[in-house]
mmCIF file of C-alpha atoms in Angstrom:
data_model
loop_
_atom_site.group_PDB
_atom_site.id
_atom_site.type_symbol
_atom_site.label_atom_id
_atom_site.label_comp_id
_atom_site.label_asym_id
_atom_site.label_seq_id
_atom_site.Cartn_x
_atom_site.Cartn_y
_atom_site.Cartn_z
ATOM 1 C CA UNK A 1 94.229 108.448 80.381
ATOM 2 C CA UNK A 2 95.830 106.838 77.667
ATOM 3 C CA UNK A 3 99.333 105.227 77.546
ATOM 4 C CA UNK A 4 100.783 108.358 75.834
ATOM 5 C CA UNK A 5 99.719 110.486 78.409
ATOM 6 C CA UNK A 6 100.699 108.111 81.366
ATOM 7 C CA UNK A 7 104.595 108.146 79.695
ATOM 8 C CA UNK A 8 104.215 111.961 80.079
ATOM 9 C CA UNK A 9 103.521 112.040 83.138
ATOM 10 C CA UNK A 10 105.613 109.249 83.960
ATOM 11 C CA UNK A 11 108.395 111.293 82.833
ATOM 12 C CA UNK A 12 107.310 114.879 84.338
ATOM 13 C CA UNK A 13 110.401 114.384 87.150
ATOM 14 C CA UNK A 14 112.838 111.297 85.356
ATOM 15 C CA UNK A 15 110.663 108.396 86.812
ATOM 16 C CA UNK A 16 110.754 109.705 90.383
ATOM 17 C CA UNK A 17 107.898 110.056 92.882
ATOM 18 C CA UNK A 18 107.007 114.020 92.889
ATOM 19 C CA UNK A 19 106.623 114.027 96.482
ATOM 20 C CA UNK A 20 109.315 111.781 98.423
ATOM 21 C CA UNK A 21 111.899 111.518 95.352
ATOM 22 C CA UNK A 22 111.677 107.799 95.354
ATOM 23 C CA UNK A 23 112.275 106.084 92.344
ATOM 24 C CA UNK A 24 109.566 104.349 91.136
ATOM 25 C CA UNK A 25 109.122 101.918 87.640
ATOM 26 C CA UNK A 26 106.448 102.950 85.532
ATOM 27 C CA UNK A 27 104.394 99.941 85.963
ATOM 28 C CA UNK A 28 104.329 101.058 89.497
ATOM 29 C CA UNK A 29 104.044 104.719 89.192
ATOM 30 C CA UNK A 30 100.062 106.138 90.459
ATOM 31 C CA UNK A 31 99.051 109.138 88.703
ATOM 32 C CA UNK A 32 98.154 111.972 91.449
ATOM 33 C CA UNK A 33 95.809 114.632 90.849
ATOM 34 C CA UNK A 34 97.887 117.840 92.035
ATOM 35 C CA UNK A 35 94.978 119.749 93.253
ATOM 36 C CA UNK A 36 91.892 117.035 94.087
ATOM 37 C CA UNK A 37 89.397 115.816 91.236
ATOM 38 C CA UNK A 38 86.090 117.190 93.395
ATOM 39 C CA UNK A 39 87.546 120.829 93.046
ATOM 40 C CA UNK A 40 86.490 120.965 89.556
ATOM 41 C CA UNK A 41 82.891 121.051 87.923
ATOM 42 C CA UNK A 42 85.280 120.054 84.775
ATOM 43 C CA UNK A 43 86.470 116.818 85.365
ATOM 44 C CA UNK A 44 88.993 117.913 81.550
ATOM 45 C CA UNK A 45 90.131 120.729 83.745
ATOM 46 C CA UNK A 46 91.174 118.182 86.395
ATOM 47 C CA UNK A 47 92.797 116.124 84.185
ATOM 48 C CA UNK A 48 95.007 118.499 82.803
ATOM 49 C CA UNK A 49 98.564 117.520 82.223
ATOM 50 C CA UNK A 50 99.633 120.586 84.559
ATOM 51 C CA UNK A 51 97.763 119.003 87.412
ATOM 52 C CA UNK A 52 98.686 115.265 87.164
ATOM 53 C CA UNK A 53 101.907 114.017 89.064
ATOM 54 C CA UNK A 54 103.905 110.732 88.954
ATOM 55 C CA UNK A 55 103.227 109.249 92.548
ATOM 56 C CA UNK A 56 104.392 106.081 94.119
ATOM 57 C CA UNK A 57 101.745 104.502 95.728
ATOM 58 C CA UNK A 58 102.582 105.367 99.472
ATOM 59 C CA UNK A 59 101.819 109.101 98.602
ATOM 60 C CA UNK A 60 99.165 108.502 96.637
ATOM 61 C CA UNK A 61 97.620 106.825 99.541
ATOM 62 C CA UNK A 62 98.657 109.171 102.125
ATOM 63 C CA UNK A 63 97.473 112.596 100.183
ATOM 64 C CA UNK A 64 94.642 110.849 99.419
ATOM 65 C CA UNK A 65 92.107 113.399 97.677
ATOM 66 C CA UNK A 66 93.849 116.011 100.129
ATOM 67 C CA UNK A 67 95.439 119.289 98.532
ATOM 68 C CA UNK A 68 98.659 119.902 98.136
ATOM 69 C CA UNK A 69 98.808 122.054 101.559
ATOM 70 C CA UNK A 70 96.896 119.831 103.526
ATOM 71 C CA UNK A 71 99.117 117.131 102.402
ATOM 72 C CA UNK A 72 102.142 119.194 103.090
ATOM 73 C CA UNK A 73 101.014 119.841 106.652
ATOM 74 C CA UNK A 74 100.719 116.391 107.242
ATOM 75 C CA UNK A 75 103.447 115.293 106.759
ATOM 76 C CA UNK A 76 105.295 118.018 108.287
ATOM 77 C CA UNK A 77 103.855 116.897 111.669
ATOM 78 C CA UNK A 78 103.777 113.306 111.079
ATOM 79 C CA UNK A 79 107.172 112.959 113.231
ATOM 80 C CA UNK A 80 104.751 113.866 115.971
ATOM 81 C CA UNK A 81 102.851 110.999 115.734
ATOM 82 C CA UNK A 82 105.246 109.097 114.690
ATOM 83 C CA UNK A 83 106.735 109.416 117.899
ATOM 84 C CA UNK A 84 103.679 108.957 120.033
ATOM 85 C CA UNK A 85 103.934 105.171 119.281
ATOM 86 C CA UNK A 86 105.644 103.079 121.938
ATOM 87 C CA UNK A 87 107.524 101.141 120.010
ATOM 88 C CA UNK A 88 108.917 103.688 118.086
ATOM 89 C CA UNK A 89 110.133 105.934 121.694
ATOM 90 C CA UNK A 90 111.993 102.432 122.037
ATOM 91 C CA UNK A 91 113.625 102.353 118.914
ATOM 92 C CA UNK A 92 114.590 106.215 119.352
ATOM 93 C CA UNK A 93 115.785 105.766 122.627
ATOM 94 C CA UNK A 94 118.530 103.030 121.523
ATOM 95 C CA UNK A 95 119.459 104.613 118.557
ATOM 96 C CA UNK A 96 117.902 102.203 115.811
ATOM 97 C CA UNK A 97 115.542 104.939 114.662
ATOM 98 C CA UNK A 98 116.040 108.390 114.203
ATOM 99 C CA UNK A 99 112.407 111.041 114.316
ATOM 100 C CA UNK A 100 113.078 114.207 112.909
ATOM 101 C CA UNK A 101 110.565 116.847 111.567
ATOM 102 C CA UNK A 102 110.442 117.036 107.817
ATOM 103 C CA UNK A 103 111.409 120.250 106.131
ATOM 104 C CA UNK A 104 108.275 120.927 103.857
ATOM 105 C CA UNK A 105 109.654 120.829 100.625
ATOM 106 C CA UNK A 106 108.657 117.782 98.336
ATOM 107 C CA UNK A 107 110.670 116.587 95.517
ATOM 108 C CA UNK A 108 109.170 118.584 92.655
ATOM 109 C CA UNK A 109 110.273 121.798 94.409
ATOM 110 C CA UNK A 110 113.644 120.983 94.967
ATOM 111 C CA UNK A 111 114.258 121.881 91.348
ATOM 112 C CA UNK A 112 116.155 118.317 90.905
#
């Protein structure tokens, strides 16, 4: 991808993560693959402006090479085990933390 490209993408949603909303520099900013590279025979098809998203690198990670469904699922139940871990029942019982379920919408659907 060259730096043209990258600015375009980087751009796509005003410098913001597509997925959590964070605000992210464009040194920083990970370029996701919407729908996962090893769908396509075409790796040109892949790498399609359409399917590339500006992603801070905490999504990037956590989708992985997930689609965008499986990646939605994931983290709409990810306040499950979130709340598995002991320390965390701890910090929810005195009130540092709060664990709520997520409503399934990421930041590129919000329309912002």
């Amino acid at each position: 991808m060259n730096k043209a490209e990258r600015l375009q993408v980087y751009k796509k949603y005003n410098g913001h993560c597509a997925y959590c909303g964070k605000k992210i520099e464009y040194k920083d900013m990970q370029v996701d693959h919407i729908d996962p590279q090893r769908l396509y025979a075409d790796k040109a098809i892949a790498d399609r402006y359409e399917n590339r998203n500006p992603s801070c690198r905490r999504c990037n990670h956590y989708k992985r090479a997930h689609s965008l469904e499986t990646f939605r699922e994931m983290l709409k139940t990810l306040h499950n085990r979130v709340r598995d871990i002991y320390i965390n029942k701890v910090a929810e019982d005195y009130g540092i933390i709060e664990i709520k379920p997520w409503d399934g919408v990421f930041y590129f659907e919000r329309g912002i």
